[in-house]
Tab-separated table of C-alpha atoms and ligand atoms in Angstrom:
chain	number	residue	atom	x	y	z
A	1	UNK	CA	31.446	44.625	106.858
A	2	UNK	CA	28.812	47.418	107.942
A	3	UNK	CA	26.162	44.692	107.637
A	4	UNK	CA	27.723	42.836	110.659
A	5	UNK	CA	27.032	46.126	112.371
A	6	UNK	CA	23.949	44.477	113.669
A	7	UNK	CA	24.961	41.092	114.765
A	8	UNK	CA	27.520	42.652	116.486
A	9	UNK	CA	25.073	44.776	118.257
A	10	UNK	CA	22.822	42.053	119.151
A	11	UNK	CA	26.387	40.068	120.535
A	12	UNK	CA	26.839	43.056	122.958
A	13	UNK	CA	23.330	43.676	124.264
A	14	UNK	CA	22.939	39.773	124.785
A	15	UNK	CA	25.844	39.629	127.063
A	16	UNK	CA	23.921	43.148	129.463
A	17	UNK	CA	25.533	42.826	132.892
A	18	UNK	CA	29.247	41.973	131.710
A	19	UNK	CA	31.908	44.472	130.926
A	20	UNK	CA	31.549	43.389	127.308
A	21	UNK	CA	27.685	43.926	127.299
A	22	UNK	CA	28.381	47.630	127.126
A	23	UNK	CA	30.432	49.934	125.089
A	24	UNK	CA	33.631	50.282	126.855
A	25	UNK	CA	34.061	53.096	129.190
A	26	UNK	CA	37.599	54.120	126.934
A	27	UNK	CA	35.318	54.549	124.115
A	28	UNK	CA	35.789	58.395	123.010
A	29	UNK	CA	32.600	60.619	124.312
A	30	UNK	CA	30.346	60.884	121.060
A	31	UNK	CA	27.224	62.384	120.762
A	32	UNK	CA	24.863	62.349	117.743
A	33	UNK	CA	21.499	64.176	116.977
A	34	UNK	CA	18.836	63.138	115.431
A	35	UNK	CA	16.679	66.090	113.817
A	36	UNK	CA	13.101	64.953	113.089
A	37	UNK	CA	13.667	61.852	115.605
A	38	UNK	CA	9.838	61.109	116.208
A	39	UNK	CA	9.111	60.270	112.658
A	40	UNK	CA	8.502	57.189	110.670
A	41	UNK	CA	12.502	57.386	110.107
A	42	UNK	CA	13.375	58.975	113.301
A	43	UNK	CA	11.755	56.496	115.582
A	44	UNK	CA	13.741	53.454	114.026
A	45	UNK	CA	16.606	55.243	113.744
A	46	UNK	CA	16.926	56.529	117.354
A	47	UNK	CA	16.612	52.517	118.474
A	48	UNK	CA	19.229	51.764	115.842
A	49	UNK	CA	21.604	54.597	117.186
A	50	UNK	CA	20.715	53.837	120.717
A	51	UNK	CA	21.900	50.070	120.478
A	52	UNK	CA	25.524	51.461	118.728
A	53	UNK	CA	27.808	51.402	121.955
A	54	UNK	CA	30.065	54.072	120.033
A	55	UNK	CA	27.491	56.800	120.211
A	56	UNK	CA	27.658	58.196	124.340
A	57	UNK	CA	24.830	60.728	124.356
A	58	UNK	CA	21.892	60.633	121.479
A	59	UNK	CA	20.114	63.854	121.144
A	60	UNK	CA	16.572	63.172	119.538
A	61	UNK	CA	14.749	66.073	118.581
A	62	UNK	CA	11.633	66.833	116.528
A	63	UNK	CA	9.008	70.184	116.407
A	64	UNK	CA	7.046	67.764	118.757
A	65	UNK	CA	6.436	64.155	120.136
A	66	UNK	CA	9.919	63.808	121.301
A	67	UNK	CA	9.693	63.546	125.052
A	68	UNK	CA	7.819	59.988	124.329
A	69	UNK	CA	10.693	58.457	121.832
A	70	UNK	CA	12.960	59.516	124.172
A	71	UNK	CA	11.541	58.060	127.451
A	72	UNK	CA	10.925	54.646	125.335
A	73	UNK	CA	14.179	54.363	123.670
A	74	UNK	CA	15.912	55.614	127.248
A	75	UNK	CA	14.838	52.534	129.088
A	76	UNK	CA	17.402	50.099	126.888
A	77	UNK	CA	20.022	49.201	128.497
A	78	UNK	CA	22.879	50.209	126.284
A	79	UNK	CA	25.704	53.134	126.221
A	80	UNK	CA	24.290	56.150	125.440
A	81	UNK	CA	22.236	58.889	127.506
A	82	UNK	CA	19.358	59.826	125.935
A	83	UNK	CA	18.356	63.159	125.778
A	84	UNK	CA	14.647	64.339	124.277
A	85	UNK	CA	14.138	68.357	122.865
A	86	UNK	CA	10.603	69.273	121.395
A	87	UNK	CA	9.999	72.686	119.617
A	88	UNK	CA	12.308	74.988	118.097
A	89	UNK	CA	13.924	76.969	120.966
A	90	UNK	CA	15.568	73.409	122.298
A	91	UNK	CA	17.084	72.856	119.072
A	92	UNK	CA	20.633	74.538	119.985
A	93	UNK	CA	20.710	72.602	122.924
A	94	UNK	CA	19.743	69.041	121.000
A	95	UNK	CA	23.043	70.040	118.825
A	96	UNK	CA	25.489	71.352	120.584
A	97	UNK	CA	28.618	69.084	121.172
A	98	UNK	CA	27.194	66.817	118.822
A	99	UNK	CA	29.804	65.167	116.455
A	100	UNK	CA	27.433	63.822	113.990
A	101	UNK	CA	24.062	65.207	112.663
A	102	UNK	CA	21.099	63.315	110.950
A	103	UNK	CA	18.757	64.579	109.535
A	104	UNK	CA	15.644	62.635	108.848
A	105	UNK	CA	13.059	66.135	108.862
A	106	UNK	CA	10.467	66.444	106.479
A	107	UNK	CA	7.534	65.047	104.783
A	108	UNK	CA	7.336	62.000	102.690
A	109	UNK	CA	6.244	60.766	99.245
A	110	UNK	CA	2.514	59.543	98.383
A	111	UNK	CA	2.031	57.474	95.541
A	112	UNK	CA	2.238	59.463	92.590
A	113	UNK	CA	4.652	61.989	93.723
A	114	UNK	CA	8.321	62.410	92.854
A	115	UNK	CA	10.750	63.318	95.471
A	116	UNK	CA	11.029	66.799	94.168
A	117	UNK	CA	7.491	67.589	94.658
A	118	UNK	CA	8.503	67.437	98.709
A	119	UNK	CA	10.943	70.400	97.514
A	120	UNK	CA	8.771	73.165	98.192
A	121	UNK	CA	8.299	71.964	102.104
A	122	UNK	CA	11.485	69.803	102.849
A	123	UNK	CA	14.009	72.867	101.588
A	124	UNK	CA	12.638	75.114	104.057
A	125	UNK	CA	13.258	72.464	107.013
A	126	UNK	CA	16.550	71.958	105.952
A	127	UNK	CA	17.866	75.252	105.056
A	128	UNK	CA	16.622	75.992	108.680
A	129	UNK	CA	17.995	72.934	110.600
A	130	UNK	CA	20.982	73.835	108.738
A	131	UNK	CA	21.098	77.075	109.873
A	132	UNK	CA	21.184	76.195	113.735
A	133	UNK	CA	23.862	73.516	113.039
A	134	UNK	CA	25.990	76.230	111.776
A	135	UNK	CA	25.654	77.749	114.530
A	136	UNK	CA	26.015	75.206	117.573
A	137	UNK	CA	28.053	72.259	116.562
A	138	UNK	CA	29.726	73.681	112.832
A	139	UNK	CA	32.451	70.795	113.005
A	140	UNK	CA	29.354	67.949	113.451
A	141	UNK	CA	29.501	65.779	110.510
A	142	UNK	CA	26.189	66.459	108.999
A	143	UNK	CA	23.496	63.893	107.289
A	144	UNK	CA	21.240	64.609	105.175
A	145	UNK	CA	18.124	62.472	104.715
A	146	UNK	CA	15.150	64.145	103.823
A	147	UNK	CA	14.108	64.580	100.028
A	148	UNK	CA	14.673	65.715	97.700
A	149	UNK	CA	18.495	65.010	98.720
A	150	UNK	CA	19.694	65.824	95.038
A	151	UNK	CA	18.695	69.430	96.246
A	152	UNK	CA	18.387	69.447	99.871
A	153	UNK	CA	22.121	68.728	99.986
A	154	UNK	CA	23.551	71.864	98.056
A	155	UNK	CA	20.661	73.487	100.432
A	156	UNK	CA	22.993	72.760	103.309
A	157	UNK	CA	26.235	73.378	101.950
A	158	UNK	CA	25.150	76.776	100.475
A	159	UNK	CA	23.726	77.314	104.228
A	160	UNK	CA	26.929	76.219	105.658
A	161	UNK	CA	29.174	78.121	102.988
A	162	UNK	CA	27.345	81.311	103.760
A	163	UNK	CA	28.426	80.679	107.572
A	164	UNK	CA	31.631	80.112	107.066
A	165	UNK	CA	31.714	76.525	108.013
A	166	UNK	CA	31.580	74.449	105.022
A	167	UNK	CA	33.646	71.902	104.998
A	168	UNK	CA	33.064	68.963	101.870
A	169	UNK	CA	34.289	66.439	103.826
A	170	UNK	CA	31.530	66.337	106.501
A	171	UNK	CA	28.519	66.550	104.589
A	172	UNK	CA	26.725	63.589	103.228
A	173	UNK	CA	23.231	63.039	101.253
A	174	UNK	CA	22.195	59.542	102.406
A	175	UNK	CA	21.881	57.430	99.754
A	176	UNK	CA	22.840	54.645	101.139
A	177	UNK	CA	19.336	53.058	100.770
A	178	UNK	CA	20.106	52.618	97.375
A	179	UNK	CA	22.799	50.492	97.670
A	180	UNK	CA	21.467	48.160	100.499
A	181	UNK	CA	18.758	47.704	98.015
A	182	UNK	CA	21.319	46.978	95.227
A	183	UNK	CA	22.531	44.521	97.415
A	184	UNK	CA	19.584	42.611	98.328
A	185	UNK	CA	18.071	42.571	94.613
A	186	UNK	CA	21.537	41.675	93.172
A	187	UNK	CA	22.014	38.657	96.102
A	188	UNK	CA	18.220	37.489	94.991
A	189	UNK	CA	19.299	37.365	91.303
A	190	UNK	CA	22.602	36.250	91.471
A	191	UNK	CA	21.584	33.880	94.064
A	192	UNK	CA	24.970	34.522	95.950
A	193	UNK	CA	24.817	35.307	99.941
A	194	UNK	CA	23.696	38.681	100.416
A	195	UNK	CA	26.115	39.533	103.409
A	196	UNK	CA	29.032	38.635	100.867
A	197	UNK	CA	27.717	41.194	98.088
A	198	UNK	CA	29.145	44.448	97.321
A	199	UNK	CA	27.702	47.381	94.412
A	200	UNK	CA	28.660	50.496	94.196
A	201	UNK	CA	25.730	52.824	93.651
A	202	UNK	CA	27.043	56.266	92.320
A	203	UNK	CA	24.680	59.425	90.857
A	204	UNK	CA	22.269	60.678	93.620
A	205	UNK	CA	18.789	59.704	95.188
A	206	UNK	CA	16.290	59.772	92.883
A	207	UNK	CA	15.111	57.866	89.324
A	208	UNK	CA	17.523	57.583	86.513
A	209	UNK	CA	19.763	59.756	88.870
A	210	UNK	CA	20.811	56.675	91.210
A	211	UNK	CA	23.067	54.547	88.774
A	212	UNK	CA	23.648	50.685	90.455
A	213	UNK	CA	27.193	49.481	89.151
A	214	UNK	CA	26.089	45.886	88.726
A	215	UNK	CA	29.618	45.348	85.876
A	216	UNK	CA	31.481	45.600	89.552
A	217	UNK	CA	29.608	43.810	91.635
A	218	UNK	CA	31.004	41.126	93.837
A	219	UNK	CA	30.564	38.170	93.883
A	220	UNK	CA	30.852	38.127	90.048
A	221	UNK	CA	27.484	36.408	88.706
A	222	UNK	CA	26.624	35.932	84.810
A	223	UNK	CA	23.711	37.848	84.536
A	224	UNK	CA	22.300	38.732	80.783
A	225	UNK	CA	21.896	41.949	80.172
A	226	UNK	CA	18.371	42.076	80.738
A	227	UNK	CA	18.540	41.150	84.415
A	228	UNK	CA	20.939	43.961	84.492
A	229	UNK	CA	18.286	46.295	83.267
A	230	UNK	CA	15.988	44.631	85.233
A	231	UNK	CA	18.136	45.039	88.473
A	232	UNK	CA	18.994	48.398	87.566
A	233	UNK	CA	15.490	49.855	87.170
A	234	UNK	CA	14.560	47.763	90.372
A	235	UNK	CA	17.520	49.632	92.197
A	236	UNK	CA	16.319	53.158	90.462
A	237	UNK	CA	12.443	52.319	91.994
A	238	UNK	CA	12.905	51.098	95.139
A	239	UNK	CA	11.548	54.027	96.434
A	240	UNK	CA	8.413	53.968	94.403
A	241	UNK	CA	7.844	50.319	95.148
A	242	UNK	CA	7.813	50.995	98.755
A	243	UNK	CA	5.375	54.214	98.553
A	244	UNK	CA	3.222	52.325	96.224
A	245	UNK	CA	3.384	49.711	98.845
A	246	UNK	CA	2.477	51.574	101.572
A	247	UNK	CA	-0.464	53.239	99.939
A	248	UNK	CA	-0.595	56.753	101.317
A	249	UNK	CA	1.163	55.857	104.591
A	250	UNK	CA	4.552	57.237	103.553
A	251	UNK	CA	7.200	55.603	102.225
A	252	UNK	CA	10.165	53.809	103.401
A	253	UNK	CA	10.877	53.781	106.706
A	254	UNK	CA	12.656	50.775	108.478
A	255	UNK	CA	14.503	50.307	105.322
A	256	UNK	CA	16.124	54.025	105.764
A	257	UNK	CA	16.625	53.716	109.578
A	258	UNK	CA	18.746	50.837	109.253
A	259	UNK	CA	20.518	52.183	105.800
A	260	UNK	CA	21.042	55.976	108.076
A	261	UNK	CA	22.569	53.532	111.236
A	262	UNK	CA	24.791	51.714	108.985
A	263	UNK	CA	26.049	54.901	107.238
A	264	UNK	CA	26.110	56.637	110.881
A	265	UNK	CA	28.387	53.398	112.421
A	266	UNK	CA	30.341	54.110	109.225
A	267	UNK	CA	32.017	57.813	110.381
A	268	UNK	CA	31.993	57.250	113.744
A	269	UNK	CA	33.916	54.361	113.863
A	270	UNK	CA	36.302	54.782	110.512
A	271	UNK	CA	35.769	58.610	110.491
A	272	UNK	CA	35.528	60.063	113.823
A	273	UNK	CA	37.494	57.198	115.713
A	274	UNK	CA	40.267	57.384	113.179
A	275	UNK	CA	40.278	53.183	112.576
A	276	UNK	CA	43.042	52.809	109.754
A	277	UNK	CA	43.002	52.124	106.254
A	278	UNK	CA	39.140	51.986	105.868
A	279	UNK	CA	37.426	51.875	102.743
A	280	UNK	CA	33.295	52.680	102.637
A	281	UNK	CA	32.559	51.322	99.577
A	282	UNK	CA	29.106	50.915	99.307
A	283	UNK	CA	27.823	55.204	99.173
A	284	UNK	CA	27.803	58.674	98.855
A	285	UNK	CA	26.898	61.696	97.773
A	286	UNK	CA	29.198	63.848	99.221
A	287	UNK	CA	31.319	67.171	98.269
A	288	UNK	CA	28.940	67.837	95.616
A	289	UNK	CA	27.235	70.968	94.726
A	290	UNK	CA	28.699	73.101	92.643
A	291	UNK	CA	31.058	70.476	90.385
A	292	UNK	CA	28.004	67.662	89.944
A	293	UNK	CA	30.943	65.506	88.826
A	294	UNK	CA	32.517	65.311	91.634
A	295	UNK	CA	29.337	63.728	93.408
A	296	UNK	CA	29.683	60.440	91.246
A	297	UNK	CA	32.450	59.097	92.765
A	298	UNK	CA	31.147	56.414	95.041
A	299	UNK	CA	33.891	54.759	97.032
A	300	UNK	CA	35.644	57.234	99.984
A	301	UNK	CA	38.332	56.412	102.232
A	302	UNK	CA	37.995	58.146	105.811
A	303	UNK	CA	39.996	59.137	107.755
A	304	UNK	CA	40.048	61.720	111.217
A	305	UNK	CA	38.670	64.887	109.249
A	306	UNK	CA	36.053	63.275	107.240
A	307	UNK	CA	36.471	62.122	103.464
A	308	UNK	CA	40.398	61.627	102.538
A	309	UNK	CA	40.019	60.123	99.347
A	310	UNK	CA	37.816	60.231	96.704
A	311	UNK	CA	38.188	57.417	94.138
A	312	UNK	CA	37.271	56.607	90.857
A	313	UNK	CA	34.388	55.006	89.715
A	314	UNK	CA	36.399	52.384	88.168
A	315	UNK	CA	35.542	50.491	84.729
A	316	UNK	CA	31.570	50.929	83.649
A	317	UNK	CA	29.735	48.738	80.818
A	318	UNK	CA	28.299	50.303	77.621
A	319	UNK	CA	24.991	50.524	79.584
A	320	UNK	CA	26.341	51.999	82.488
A	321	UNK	CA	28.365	54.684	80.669
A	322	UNK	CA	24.906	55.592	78.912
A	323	UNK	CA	23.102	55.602	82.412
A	324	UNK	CA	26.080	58.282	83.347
A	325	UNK	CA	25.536	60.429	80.282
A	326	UNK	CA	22.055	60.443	81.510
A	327	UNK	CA	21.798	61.027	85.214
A	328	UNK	CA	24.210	64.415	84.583
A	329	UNK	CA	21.508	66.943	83.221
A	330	UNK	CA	18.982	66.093	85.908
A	331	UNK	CA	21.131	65.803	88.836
A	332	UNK	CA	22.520	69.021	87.874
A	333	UNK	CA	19.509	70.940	87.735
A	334	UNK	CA	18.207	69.429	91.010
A	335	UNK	CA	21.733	70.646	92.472
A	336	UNK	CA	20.791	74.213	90.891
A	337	UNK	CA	17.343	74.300	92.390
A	338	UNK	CA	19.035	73.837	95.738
A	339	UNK	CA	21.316	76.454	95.628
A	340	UNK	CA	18.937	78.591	93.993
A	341	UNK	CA	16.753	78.516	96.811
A	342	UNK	CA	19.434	78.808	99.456
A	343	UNK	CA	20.461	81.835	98.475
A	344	UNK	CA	17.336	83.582	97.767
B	401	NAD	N1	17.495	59.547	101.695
B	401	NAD	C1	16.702	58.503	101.603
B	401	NAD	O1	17.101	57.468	101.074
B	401	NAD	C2	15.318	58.567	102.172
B	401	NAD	C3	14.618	57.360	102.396
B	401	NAD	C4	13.340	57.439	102.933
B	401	NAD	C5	12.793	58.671	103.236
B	401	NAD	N2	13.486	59.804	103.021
B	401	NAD	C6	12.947	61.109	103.357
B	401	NAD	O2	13.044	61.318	104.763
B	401	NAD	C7	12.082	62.282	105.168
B	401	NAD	C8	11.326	61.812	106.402
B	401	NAD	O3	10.555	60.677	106.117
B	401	NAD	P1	9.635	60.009	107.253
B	401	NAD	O4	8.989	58.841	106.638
B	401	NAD	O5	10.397	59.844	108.503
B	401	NAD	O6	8.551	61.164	107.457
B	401	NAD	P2	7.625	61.420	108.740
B	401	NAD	O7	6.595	62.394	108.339
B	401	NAD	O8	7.167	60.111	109.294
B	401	NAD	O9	8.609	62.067	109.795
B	401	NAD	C9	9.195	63.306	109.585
B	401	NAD	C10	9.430	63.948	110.911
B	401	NAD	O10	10.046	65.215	110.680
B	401	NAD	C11	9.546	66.087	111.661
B	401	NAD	N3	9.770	67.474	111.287
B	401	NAD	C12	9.088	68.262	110.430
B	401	NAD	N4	9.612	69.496	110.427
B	401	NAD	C13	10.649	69.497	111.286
B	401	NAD	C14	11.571	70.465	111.721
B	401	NAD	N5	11.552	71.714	111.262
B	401	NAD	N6	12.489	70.100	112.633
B	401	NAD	C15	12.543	68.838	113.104
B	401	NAD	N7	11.685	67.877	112.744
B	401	NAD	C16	10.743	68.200	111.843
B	401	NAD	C17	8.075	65.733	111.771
B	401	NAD	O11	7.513	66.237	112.973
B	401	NAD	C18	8.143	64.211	111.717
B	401	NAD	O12	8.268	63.660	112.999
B	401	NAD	C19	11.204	62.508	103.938
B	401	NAD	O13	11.594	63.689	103.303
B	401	NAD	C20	11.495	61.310	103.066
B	401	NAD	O14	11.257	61.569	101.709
B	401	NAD	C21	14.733	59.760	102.487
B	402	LMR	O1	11.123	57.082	97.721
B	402	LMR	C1	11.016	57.941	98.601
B	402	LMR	O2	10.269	58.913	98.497
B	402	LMR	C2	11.779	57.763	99.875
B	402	LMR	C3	13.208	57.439	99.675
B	402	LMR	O3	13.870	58.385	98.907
B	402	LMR	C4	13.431	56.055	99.162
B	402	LMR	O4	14.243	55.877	98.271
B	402	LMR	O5	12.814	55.120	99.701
C-alpha cells in the first residue's frame, strides 16, 4: 500500500490547477521537520515530504545550507509552506508545532566502516537535537535516522525520559530501508511483482542485527534455502553494497529519502489522521531500549496516539530462529552504549 504513496503523488501534482491537484483545504494542519534537511538524505527527503499533500508546513533545518533547499523545494507547487532555519539558535523555531520529527543529522559511512564507528560523532547530534525537541514540540512523533540507530535510538529516549516526555509510542529508528530492500531483492528472486511483495524485517539496522523474514513473505515463492541465505545476507548488506558503491561519497541516500517518506506518509496518515484499522507491516524499531525484546516485533497497528498494538513476529524457520538467537547479544549492547552515553 505505502508503495502507491508515490503514484498517488504524481496523480495529484499532474492534475496542479484543479481542486484535486492539491491537498484538500479540510486536510488537518500538519507540520513536519526535517533536522539535517540539506544533506545527501535531507535534500531528497524534503522533495519527497514536500510533494505529500498531508504535510501543511515543512520545516527544513540543518547547521547550514538550508536557506537554498528551502528556496528550491519552495517553488513546487504543492500543499505545504516551506520554511528554511540554518544554525543552532533557529532550531526551536524549525520545531515548534511540529507533529512529526525526522531526523536525518549526522555523518555517513565510508567503505570500511561499520555504522558504529559514526557513534562517537552521530550520538552527540542526536542527544542534542533531542534535547531541543524535548523542549519545543515533546508530543512530535520523533524519527530517527542517523547511525548508528541501534544506539542513537535509546540516545533519544533516555534524552526524552530524562525530560519527562517519553512516550514509546512516538519514537521510531528508521529501518525501513531494510525492508524496501527485502522487498526488491525478494521480488528479483522470486520473480513475483515487487509492488505485490510483503517481508517483515524485525531486529534493528545494522549486520546480523537486521533479520529479513523471508518464511513469511508474500507472495509465497519456493526458494531453496540457499537463496534464502543468499537473500538474507543481501538484505543484512545493503548498506555496505551501497557505500562500497559509492566509493567514499557516502552511502545511501535516495534509497533512505524515499524509505524515511514512506515511513513519514505512514503516521501521518494512519497515525496522526486516525485512518481505521491500519496495519504497517513492513517496519520498526520502536519502544525499544531498555527490554531489547520488545524491539523485534515488526508489525504495529496505529492508531491516534502512536503505536496501539504490537504484534508478534509470527512463525520463523530453523534459520530464522538461529538468526534471532544471534542478533540479541549485539543489539543489546549497541542499545547499552546508547544509554550509556546519554546519561553520562
Ligand atoms: N536509518 C537508515 O536506514 C539510514 C540510511 C542511510 C543513512 N543513514 C544515516 O543518516 C545519516 C545522514 O546521512 P547523509 O548521507 O544524509 O549524510 P550527509 O553528510 O550527506 O548529511 C548530513 C547532514 O546533517 C547535517 N548535520 C550535521 N550536524 C547537524 C546538527 N547538529 N543539526 C542538524 N543537522 C546537522 C549536515 O550539515 C548535513 O547536511 C548518517 O548517519 C547515515 O549513516 C541511515
Ligand atoms: O549503510 C549505511 O551506513 C547507511 C544505512 O544504514 C544503510 O543501510 O544504507
Amino acid at each position: 500500500m505505502r508503495t502507491s504513496m508515490l503514484r498517488t503523488l504524481a496523480r495529484r501534482t499532474s492534475t496542479a490547477g484543479t481542486r484535486r491537484g492539491f491537498a484538500s483545504e479540510s486536510a488537518p494542519d500538519r507540520k513536519v521537520a526535517i533536522l539535517g534537511a540539506a544533506g545527501g538524505i535531507g535534500q531528497p527527503l524534503s522533495l519527497l515530504m514536500k510533494l505529500n499533500p498531508l504535510v501543511s508546513r515543512l520545516a527544513l533545518y540543518d547547521i547550514a545550507g538550508t536557506p537554498g533547499v528551502a528556496a528550491d523545494v519552495s517553488h513546487i507547487n504543492t500543499r505545504s509552506e516551506i520554511l528554511g532555519y540554518a544554525g543552532e539558535e533557529q532550531l526551536g523555531k524549525a520545531l515548534e508545532g511540529a507533529d512529526v520529527v525526522i531526523i536525518p543529522a549526522g555523518v555517513p559511512r565510508k567503505p570500511g566502516m561499520t555504522r558504529d564507528d559514526l557513534f562517537n560523532i552521530n550520538a552527540g547530534i542526536v542527544k542534542s537535537l533531542c534535547t531541543a525537541i524535548a523542549k519545543y514540540c515533546p508530543h512530535a512523533l520523533v524519527n530517527v535516522i542517523s547511525n548508528p540507530v541501534n544506539s542513537t535510538v535509546p540516545i533519544a529516549s533516555e534524552v526524552f525520559k530524562k525530560a519527562g516526555t517519553y512516550d514509546e509510542k512516538r519514537l521510531f529508528g528508521v529501518t525501513t530501508l531494510d525492508v524496501v530492500r527485502a522487498k526488491t531483492f525478494y521480488a528479483g528472486k522470486a520473480k513475483v511483482n515487487v509492488a505485490d511483495v510483503i517481508v517483515p524485517v524485525v531486529g534493528g539496522h545494522a549486520g546480523v542485527t537486521i533479520l529479513p523474514l523471508f518464511s513469511q513473505a508474500t507472495p509465497s515463492a519456493n526458494l531453496s534455502s540457499e537463496e534464502i541465505e543468499a537473500l538474507t545476507k543481501r538484505t543484512q548488506d545493503g548498506g555496505t553494497e551501497v557505500v562500497e558503491a559509492k566509493a567514499g561519497k557516502g552511502s545511501a541516500t535516495l534509497s533512505m529519502a524515499y524509505a524515511g517518506a514512506i515511513f513519514a506518509d505512514c503516521l501521518l496518515e494512519w497515525d496522526l489522521n486516525g485512518v481505521p484499522g491500519c496495519l504497517y507491516s513492513c517496519h520498526s524499531y520502536s519502544q525499544l531500549v531498555t527490554e531489547p525484546a520488545i524491539s523485534l516485533h515488526p508489525r504495529l497497528r496505529f492508531g491516534k496516539n502512536g503505536v496501539e498494538e504490537v504484534l508478534g513476529l509470527g512463525a520463523l524457520s530453523d534459520y530464522e530462529k538461529e538468526g534471532l538467537e544471534a542478533l540479541k547479544p549485539e543489539l543489546k549492547s549497541s542499545i547499552e552504549k546508547g544509554i550509556k552515553f546519554a546519561n553520562a
